[in-house]
PDB file of C-alpha atoms in Angstrom:
ATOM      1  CA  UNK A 176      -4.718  12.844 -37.697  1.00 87.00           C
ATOM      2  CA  UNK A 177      -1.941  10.802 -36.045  1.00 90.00           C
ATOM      3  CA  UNK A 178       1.420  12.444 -36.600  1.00 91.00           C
ATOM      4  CA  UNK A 179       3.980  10.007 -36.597  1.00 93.00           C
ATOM      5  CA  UNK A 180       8.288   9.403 -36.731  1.00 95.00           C
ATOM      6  CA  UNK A 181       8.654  12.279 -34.142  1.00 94.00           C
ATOM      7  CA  UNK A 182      11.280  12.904 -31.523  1.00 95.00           C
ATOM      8  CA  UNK A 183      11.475  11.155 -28.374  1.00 97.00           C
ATOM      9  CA  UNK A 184      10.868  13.869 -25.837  1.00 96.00           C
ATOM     10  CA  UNK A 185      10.621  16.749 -28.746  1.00 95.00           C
ATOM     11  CA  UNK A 186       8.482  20.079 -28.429  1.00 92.00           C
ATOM     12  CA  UNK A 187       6.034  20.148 -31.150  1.00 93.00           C
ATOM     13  CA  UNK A 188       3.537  23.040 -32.151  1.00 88.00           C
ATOM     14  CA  UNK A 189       1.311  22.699 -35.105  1.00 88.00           C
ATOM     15  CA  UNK A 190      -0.550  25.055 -37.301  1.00 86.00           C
ATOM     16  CA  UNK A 191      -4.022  24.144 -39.651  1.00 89.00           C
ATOM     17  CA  UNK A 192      -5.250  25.892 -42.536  1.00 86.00           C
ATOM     18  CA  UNK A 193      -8.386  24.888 -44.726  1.00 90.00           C
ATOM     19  CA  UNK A 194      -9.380  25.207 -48.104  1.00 90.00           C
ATOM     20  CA  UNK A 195     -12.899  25.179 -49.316  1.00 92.00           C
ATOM     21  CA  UNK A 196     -13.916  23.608 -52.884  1.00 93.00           C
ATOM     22  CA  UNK A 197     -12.612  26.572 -55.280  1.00 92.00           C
ATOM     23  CA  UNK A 198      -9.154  26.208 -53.633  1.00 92.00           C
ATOM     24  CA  UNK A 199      -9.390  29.376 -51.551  1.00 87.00           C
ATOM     25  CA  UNK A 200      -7.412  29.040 -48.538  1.00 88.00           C
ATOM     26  CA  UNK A 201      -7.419  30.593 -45.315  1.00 89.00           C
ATOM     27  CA  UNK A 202      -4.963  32.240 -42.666  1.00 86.00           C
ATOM     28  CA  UNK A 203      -3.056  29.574 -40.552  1.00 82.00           C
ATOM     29  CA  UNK A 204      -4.830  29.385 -37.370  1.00 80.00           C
ATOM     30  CA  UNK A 205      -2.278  30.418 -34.035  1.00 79.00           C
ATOM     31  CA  UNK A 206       0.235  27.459 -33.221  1.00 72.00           C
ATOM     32  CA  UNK A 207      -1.145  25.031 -30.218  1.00 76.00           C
ATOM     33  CA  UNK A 208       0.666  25.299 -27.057  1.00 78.00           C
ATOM     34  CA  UNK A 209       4.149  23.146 -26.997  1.00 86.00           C
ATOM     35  CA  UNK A 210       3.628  19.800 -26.424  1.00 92.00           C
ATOM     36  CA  UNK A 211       6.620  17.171 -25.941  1.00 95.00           C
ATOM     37  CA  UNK A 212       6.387  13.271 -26.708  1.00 96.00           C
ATOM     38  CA  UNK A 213       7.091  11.388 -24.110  1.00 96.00           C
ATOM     39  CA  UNK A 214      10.373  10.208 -22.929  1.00 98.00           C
ATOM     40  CA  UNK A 215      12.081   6.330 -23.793  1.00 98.00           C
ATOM     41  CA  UNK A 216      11.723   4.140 -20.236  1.00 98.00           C
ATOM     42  CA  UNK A 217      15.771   4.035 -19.104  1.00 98.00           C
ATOM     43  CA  UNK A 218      17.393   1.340 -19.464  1.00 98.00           C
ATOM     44  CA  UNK A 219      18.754  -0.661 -16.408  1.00 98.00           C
ATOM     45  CA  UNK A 220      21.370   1.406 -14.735  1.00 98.00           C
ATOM     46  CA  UNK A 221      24.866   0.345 -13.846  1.00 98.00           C
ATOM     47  CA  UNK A 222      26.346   0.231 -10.791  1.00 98.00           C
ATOM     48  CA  UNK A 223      30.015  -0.349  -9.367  1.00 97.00           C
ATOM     49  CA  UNK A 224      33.302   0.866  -7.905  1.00 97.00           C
ATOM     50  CA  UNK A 225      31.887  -0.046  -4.311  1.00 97.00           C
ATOM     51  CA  UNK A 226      33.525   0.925  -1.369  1.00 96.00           C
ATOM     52  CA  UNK A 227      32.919   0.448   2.003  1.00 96.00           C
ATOM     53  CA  UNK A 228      29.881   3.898   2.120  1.00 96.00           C
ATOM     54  CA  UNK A 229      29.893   4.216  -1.777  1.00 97.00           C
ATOM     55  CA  UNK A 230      28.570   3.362  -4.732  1.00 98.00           C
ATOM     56  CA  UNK A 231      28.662   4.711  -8.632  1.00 98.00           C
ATOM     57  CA  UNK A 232      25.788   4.672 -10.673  1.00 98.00           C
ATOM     58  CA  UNK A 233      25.674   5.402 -14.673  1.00 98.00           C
ATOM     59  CA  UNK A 234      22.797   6.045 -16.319  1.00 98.00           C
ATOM     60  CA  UNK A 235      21.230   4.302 -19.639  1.00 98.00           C
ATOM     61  CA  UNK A 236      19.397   6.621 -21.428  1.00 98.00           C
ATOM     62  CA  UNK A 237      17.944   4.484 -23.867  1.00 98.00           C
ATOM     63  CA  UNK A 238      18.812   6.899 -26.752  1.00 97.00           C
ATOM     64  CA  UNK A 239      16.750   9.871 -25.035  1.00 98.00           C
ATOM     65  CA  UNK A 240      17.941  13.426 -25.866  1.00 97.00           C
ATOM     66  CA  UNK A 241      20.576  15.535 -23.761  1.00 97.00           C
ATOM     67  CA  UNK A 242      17.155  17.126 -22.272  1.00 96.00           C
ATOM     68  CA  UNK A 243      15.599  14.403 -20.715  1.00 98.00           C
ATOM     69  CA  UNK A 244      16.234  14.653 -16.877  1.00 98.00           C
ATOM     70  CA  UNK A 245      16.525  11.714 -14.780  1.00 98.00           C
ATOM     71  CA  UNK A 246      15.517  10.637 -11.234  1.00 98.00           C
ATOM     72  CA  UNK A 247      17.495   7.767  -9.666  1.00 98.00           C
ATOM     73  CA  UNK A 248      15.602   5.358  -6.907  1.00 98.00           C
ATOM     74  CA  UNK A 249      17.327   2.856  -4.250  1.00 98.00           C
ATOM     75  CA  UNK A 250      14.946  -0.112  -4.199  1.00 98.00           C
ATOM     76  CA  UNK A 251      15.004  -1.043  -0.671  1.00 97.00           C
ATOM     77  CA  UNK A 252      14.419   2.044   0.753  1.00 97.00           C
ATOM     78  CA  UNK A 253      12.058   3.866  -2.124  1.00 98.00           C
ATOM     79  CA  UNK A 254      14.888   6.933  -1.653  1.00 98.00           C
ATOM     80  CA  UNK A 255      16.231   8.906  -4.479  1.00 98.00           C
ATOM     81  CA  UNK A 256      19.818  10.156  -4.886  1.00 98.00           C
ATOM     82  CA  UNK A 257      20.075  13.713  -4.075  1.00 98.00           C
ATOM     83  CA  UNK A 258      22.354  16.066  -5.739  1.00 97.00           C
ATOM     84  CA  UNK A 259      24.937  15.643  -3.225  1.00 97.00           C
ATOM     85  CA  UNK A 260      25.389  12.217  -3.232  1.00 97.00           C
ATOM     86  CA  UNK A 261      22.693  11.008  -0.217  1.00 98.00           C
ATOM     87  CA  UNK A 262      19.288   9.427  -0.145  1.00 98.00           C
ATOM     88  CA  UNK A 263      15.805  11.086   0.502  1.00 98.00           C
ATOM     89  CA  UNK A 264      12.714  10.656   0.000  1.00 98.00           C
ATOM     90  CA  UNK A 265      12.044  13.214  -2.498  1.00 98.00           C
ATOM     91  CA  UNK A 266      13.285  12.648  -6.495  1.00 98.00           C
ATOM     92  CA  UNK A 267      15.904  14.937  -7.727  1.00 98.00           C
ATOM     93  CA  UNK A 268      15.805  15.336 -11.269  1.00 98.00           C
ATOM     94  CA  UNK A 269      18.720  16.339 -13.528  1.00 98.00           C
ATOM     95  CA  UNK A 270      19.800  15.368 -17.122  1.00 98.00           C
ATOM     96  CA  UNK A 271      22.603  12.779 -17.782  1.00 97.00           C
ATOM     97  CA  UNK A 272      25.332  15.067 -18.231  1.00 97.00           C
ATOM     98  CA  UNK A 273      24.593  16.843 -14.515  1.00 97.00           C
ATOM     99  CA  UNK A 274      24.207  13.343 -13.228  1.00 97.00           C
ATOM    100  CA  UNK A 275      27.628  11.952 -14.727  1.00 94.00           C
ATOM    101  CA  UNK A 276      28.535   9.395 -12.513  1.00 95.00           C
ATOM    102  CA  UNK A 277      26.452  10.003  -9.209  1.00 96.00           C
ATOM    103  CA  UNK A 278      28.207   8.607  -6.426  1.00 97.00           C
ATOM    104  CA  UNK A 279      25.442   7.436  -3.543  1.00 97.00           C
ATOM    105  CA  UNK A 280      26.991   8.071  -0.407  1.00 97.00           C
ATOM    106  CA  UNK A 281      26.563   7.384   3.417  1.00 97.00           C
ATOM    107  CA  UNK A 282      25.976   4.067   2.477  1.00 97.00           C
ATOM    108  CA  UNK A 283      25.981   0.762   4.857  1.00 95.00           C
ATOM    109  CA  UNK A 284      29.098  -1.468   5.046  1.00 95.00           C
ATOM    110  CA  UNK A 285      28.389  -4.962   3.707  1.00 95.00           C
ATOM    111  CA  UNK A 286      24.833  -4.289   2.182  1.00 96.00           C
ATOM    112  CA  UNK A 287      23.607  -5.220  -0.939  1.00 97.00           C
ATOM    113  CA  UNK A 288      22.020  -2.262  -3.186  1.00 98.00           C
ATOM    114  CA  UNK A 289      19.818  -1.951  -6.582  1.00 98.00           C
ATOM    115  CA  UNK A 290      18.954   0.737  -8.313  1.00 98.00           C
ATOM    116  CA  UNK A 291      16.237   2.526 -10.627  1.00 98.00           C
ATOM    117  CA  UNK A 292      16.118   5.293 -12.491  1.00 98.00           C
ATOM    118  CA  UNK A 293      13.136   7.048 -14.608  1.00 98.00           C
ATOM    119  CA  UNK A 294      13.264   9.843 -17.159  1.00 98.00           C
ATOM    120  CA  UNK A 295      10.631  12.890 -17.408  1.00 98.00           C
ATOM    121  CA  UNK A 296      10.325  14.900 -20.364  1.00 98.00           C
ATOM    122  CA  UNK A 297       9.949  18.604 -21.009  1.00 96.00           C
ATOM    123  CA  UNK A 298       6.349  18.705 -19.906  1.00 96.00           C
ATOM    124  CA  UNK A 299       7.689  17.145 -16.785  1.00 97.00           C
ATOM    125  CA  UNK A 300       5.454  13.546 -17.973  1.00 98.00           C
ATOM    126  CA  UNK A 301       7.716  10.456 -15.917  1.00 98.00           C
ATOM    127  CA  UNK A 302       8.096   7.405 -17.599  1.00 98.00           C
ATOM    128  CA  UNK A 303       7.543   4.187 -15.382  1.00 98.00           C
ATOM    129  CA  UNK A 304      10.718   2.741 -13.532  1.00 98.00           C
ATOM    130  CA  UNK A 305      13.230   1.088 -15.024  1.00 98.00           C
ATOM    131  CA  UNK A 306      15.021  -2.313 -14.561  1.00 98.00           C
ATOM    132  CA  UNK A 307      16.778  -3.243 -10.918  1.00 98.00           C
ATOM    133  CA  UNK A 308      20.235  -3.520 -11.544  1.00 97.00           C
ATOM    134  CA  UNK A 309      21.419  -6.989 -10.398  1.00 96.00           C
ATOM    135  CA  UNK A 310      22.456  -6.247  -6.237  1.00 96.00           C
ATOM    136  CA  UNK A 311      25.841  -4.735  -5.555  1.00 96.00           C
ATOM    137  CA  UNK A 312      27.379  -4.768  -2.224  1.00 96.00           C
ATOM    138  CA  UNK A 313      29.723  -2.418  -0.529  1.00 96.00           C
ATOM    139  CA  UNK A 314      32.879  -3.469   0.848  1.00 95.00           C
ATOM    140  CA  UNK A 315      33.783  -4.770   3.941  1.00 94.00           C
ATOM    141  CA  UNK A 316      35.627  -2.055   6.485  1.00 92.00           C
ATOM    142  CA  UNK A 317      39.558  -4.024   6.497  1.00 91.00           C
ATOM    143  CA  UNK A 318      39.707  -5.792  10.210  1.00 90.00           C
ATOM    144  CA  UNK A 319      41.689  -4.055  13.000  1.00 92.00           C
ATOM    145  CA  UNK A 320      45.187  -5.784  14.036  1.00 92.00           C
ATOM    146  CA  UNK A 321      44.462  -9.597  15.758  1.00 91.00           C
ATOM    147  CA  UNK A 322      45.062  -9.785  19.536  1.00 90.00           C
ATOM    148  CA  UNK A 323      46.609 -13.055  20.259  1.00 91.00           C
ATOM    149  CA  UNK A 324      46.821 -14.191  23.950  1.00 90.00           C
ATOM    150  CA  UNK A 325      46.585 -16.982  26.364  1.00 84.00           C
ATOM    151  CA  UNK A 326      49.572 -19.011  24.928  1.00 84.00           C
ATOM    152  CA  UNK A 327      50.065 -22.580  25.361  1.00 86.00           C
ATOM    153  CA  UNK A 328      52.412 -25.356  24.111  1.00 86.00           C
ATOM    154  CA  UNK A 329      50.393 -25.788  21.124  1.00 88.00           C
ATOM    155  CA  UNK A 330      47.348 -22.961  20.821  1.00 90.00           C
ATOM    156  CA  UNK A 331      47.442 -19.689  20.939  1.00 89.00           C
ATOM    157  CA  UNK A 332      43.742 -17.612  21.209  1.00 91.00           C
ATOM    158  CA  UNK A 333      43.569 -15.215  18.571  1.00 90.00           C
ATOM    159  CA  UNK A 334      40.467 -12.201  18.779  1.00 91.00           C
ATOM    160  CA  UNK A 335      39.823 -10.722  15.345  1.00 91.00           C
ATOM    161  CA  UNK A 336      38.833  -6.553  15.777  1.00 93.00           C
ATOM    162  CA  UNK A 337      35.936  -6.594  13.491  1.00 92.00           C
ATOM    163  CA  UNK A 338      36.491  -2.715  12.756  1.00 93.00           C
ATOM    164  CA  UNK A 339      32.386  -2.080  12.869  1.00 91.00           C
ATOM    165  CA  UNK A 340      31.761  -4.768  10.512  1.00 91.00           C
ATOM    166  CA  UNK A 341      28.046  -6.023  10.594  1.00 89.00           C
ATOM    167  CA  UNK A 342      27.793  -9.701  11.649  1.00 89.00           C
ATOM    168  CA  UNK A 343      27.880 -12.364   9.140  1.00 89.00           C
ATOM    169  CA  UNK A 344      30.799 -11.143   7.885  1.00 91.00           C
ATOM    170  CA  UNK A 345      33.394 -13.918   7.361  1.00 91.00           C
ATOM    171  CA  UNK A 346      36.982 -13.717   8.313  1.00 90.00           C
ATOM    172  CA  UNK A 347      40.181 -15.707   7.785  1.00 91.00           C
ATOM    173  CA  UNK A 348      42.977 -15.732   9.642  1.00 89.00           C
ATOM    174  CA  UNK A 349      46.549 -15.735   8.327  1.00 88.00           C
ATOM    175  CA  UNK A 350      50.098 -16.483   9.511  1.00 85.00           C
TER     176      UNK A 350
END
């Protein structure tokens, strides 16, 4: 028997009598051992507020319940936010309302990052990954004060203090 319009990731035990042709019924037999159905894949998370280390990530739970805890991967590196805020390689799993916003920290100026995130239920069964979210970059550290020498009738050199900023960064210079 298929039993079906359950629960996403719900704890269900079920009982069986029978009854034999004169209608006599027996005891209930002893409830089965809890088993959940399985959690909804998340939805694509989103990402933003960057800074120059950080980044915020939100959660979609795709209408799973307040139960359902949640792992959150950085593509490029296979790493899962920690608890804390910093990549590893092992998942950390909490629900939605411990995650909140997580914050990824110690992150690289000027890089671009995606995220994934999947969902377990209460039998601890993980649902595939979901959706990348489209690339985010940190910010830029803001560039140190100019030096401007060797002055001429019409030039003057002026050195830009990158302030540790990766090359490839672009810069423009203002009077």
């Amino acid at each position: 028997v298929t039993v079906s319009d359950l629960s996403v990731n719900t704890s269900y035990q079920f009982k069986v009598k029978a009854r034999n042709a004169d209608n006599i019924e027996t005891d209930l037999s002893s409830a089965n051992t809890a088993v959940y159905t399985l959690a909804n894949t998340p939805g694509t998370p989103t990402v933003n507020n960057a800074n120059t280390s950080t980044l915020d990530v939100v959660i979609n739970t795709n209408s799973n319940p307040a139960s359902t805890e949640y792992a959150i991967q950085e593509v490029s590196s296979g790493n899962y936010i920690q608890a804390n805020g910093t990549l590893s390689a092992s998942e950390a799993w909490q629900d939605n309302s411990t995650w909140g916003t997580a914050t990824v920290a110690n992150l690289s100026v000027n890089t671009a990052y995606q995220f994934k995130v999947k969902a377990r239920n209460g039998d601890d069964t993980e649902t595939s990954l979901s959706s990348a979210n489209t690339a985010v970059y940190t910010l830029v550290n803001t560039p140190g004060t100019p030096t401007v020498n060797n002055a001429n009738t019409s030039t003057l050199d002026v050195t830009i203090d990158t302030n540790s900023n990766p090359v490839g960064v672009e810069y423009a210079i203002q009077e």
